[in-house]
PDB file of C-alpha atoms in Angstrom:
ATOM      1  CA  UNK U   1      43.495 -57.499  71.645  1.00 90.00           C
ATOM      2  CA  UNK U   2      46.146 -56.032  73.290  1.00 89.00           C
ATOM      3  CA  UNK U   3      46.347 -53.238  71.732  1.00 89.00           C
ATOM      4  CA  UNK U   4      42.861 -52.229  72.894  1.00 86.00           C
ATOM      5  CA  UNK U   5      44.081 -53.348  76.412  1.00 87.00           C
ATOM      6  CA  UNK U   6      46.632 -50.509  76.534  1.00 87.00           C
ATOM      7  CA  UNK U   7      44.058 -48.294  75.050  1.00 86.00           C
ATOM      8  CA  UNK U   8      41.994 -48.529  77.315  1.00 82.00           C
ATOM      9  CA  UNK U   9      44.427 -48.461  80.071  1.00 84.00           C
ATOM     10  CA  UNK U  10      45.892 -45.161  78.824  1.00 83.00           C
ATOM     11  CA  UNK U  11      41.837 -43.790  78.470  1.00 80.00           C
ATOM     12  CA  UNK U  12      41.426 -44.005  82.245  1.00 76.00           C
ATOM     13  CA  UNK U  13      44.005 -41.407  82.927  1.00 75.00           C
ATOM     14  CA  UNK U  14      43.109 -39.005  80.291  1.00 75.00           C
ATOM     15  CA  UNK U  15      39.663 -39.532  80.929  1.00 74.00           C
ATOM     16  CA  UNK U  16      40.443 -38.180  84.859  1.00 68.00           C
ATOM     17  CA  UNK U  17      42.659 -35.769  83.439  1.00 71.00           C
ATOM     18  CA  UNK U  18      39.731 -34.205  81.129  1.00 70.00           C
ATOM     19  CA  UNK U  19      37.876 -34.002  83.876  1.00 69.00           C
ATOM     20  CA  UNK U  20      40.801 -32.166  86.380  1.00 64.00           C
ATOM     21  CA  UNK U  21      40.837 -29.558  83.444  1.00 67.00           C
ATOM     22  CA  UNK U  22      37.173 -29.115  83.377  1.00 76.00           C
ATOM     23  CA  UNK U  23      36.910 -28.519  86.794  1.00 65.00           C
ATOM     24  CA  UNK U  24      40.010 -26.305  87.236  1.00 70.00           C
ATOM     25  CA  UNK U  25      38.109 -23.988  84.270  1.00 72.00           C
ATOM     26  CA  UNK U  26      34.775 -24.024  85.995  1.00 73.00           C
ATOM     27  CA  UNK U  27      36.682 -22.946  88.902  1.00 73.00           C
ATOM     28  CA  UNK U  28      38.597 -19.871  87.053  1.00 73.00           C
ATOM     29  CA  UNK U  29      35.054 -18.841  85.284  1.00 77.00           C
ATOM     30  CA  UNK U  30      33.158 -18.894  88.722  1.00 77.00           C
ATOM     31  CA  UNK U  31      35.995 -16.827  90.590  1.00 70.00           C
ATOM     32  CA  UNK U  32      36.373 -14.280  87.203  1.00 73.00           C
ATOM     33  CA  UNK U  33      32.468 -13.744  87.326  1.00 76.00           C
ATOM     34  CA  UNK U  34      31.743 -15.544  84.232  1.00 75.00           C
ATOM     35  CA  UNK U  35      28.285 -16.587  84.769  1.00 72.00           C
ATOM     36  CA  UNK U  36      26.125 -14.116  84.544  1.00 74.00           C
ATOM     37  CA  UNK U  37      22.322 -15.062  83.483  1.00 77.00           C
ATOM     38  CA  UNK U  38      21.180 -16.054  87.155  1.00 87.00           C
ATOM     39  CA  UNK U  39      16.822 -17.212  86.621  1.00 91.00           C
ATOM     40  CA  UNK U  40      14.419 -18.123  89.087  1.00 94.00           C
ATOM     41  CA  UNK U  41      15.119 -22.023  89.736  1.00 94.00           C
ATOM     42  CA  UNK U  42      12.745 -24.269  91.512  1.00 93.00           C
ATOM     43  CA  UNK U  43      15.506 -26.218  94.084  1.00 93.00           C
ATOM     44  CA  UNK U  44      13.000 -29.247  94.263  1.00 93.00           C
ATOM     45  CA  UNK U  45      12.641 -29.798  90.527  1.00 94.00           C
ATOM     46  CA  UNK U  46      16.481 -29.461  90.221  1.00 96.00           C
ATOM     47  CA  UNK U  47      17.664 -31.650  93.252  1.00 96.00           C
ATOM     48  CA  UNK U  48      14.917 -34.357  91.601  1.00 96.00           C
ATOM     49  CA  UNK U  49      16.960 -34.044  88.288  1.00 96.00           C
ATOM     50  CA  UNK U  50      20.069 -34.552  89.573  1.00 96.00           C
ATOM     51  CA  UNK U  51      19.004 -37.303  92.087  1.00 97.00           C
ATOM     52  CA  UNK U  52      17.540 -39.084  88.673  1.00 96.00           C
ATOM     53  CA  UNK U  53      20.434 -38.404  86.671  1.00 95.00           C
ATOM     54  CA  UNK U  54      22.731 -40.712  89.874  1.00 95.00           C
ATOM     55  CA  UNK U  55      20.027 -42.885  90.601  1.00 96.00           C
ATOM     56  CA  UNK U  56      22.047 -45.940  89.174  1.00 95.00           C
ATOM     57  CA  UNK U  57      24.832 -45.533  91.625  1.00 94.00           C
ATOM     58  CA  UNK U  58      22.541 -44.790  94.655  1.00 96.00           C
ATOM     59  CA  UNK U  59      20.376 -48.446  93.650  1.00 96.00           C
ATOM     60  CA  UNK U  60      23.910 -50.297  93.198  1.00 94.00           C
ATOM     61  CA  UNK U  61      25.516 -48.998  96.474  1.00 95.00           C
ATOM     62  CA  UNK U  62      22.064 -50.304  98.115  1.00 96.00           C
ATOM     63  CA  UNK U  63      21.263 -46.203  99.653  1.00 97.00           C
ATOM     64  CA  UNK U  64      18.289 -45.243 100.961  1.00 98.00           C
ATOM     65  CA  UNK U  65      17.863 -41.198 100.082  1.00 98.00           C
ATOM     66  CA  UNK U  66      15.118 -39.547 101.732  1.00 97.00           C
ATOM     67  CA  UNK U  67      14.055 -36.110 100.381  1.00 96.00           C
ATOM     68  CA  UNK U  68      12.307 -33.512 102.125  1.00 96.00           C
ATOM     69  CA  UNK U  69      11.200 -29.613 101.449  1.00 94.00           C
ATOM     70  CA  UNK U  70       9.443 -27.383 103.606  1.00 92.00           C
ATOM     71  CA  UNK U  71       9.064 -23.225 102.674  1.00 79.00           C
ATOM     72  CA  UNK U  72       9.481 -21.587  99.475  1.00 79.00           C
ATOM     73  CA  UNK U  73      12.048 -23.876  97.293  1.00 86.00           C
ATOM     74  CA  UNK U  74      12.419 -21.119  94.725  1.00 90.00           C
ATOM     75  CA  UNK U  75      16.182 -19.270  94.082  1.00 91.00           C
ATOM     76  CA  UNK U  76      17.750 -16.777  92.214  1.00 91.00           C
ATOM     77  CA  UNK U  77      21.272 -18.132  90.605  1.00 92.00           C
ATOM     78  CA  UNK U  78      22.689 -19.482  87.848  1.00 90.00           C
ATOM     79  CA  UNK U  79      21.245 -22.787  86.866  1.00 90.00           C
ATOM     80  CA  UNK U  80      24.412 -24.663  85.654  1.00 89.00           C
ATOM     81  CA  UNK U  81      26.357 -23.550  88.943  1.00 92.00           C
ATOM     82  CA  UNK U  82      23.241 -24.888  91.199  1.00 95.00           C
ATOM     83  CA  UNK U  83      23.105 -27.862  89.537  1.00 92.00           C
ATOM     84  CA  UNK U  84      27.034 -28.104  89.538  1.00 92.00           C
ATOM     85  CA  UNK U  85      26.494 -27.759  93.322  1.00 96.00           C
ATOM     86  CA  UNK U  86      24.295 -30.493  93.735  1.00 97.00           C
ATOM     87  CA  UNK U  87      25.752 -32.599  91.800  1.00 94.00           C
ATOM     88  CA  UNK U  88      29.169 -32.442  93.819  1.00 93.00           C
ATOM     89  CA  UNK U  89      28.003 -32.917  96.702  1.00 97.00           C
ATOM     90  CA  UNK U  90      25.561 -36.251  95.772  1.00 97.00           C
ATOM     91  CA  UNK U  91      28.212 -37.376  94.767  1.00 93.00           C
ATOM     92  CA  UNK U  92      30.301 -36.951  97.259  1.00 92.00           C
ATOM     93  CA  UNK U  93      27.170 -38.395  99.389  1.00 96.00           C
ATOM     94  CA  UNK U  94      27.102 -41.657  97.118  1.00 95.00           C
ATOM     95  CA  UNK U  95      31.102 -41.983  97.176  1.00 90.00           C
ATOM     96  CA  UNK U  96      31.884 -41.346 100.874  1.00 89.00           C
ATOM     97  CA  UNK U  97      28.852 -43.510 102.311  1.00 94.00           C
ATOM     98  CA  UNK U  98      28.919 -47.198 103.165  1.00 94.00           C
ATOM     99  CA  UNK U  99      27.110 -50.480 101.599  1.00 91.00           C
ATOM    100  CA  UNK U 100      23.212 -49.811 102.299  1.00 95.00           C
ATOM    101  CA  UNK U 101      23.603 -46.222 103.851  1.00 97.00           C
ATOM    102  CA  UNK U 102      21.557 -43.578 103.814  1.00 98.00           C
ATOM    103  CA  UNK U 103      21.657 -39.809 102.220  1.00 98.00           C
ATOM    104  CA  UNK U 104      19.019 -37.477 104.332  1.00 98.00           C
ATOM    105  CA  UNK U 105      18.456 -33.837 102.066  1.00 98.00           C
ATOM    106  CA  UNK U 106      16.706 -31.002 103.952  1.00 97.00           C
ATOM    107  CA  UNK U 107      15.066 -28.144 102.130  1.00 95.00           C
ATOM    108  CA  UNK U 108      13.805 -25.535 104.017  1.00 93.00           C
ATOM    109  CA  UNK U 109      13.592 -21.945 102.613  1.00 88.00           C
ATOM    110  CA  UNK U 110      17.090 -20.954 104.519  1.00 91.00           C
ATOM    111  CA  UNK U 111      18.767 -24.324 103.932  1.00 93.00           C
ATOM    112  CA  UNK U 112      20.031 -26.846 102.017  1.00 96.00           C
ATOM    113  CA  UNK U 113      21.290 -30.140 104.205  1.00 97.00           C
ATOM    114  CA  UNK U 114      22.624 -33.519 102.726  1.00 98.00           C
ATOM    115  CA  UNK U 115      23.606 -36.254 104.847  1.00 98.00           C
ATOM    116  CA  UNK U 116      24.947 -38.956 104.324  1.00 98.00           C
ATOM    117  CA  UNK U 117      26.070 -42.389 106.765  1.00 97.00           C
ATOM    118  CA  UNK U 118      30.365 -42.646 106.810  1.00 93.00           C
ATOM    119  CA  UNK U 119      32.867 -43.945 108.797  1.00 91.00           C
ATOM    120  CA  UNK U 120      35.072 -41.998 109.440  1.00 89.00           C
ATOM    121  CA  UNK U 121      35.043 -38.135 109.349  1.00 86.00           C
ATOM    122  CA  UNK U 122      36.916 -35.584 106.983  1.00 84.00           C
ATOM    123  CA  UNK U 123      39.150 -33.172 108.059  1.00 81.00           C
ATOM    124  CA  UNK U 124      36.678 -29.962 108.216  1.00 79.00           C
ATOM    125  CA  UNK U 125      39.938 -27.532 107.951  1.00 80.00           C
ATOM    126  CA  UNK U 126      40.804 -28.561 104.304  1.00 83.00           C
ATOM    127  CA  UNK U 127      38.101 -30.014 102.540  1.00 88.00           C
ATOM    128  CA  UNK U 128      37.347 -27.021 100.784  1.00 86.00           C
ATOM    129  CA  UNK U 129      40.622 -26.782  99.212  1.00 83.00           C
ATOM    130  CA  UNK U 130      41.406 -27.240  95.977  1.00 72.00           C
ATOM    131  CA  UNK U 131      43.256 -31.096  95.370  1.00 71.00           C
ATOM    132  CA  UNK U 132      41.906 -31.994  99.086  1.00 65.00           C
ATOM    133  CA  UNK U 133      40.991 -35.304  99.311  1.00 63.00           C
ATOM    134  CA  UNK U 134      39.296 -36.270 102.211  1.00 56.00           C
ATOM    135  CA  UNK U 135      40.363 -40.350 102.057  1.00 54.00           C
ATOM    136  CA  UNK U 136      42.856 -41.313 100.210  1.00 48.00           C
ATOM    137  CA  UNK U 137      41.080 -44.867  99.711  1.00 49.00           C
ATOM    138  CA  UNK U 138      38.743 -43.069  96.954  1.00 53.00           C
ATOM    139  CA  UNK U 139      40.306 -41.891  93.611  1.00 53.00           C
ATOM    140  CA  UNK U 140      38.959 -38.150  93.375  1.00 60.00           C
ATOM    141  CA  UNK U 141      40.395 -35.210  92.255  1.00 61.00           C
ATOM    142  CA  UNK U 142      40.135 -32.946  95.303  1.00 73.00           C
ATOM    143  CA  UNK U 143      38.356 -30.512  93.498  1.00 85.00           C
ATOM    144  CA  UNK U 144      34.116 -31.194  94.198  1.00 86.00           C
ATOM    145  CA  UNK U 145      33.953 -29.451  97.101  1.00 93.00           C
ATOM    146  CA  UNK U 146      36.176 -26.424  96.117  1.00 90.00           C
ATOM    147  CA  UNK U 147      33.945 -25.882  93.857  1.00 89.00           C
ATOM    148  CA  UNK U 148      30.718 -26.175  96.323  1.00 94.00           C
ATOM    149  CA  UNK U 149      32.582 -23.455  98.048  1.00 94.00           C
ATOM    150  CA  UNK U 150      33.223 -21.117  95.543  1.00 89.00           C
ATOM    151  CA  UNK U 151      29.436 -21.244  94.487  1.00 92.00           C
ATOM    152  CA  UNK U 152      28.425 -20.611  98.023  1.00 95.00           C
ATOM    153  CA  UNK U 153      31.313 -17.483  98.028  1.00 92.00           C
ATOM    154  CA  UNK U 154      29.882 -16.076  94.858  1.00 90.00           C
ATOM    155  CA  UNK U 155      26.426 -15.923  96.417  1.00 92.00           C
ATOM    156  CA  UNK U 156      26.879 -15.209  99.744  1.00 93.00           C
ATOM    157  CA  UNK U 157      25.676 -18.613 101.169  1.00 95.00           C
ATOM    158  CA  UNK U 158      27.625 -19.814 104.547  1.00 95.00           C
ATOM    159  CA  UNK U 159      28.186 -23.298 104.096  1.00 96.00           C
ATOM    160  CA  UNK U 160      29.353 -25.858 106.810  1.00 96.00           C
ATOM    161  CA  UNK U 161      30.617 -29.705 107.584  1.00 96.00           C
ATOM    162  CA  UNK U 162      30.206 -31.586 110.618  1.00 95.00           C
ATOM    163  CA  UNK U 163      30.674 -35.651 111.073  1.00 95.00           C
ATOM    164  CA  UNK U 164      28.354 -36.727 113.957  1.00 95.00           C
ATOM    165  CA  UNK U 165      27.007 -40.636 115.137  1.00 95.00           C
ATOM    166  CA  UNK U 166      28.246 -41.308 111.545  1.00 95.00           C
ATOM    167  CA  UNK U 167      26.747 -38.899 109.975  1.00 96.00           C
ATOM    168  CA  UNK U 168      28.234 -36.710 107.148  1.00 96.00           C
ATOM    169  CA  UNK U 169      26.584 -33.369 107.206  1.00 97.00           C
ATOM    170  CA  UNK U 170      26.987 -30.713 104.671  1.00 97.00           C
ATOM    171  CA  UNK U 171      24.715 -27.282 105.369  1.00 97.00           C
ATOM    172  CA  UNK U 172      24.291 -24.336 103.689  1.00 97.00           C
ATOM    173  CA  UNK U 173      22.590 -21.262 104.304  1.00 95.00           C
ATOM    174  CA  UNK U 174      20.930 -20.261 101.359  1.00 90.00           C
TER     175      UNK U 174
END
């Protein structure tokens, strides 16, 4: 029995440190070009996906996500960086909210918005960097949103933060 305590124990570290590794490549293969085979992808069937996929954590945190679309949802990139994309920043939606928030996503044709109720706003000037964390309460690697950003470099989308009435906002201009 102990020894499976300390096994566990050590897992938790390598598990995060897998992860940190995983990341840091995905990083080096989006900056060196490495994915190539960019498809039409529907946005709404994707975001649905990935919403699924979480749906566990959003039910146990208590959120209430509203979705809605409006224009052409339709995109030429690479799926696995999209859906990377999304991905981060749900979960940085899920993570950074409070007990029985809310997450707000906005399609339009031009933009992508997720919102998402906090308290307390991160510092705009480095969240995009690489080992940024925006509170140090949550465990995280600092490296979600430096990825977001480098997807939005490689294809020319602008992407923004703001933190008003308690309000995480991500936006990007597709």
């Amino acid at each position: 029995k102990q020894q499976l305590e300390i096994i566990n124990e050590m897992n938790i570290p390598l598990s995060r440190a897998s992860r940190i590794n995983k990341n840091l490549l995905l990083l080096a293969k989006i900056g060196n070009q490495s994915f190539e085979d960019d498809e039409i992808i529907d946005l709404q069937h994707l975001l649905k996906e990935c919403i699924e996929m979480l749906s566990d954590y959003i039910i146990d945190k208590g959120i209430k996500l509203t979705l809605s679309f409006d224009g052409e949802n339709k995109m030429k990139c690479n799926r696995i960086l999209l859906e990377s994309l999304i991905n981060n920043l749900l979960i940085n939606a899920i993570k950074h909210n409070v007990a029985d928030g809310t997450i707000d996503i906005k399609v339009t044709s031009k933009t992508f918005e997720i919102a998402n109720s906090g308290k307390t706003s991160l510092n705009s000037e480095v969240i995009f960097n690489r080992f940024s964390t925006g509170l140090s309460s949550i465990a995280n690697s600092g490296l979600g949103l430096a990825i977001v950003k480098e997807i939005t470099v490689r294809y020319g989308w602008g992407i923004q933060y703001s933190f008003t009435n308690d309000q995480h906002l991500f936006s990007i201009n597709l």
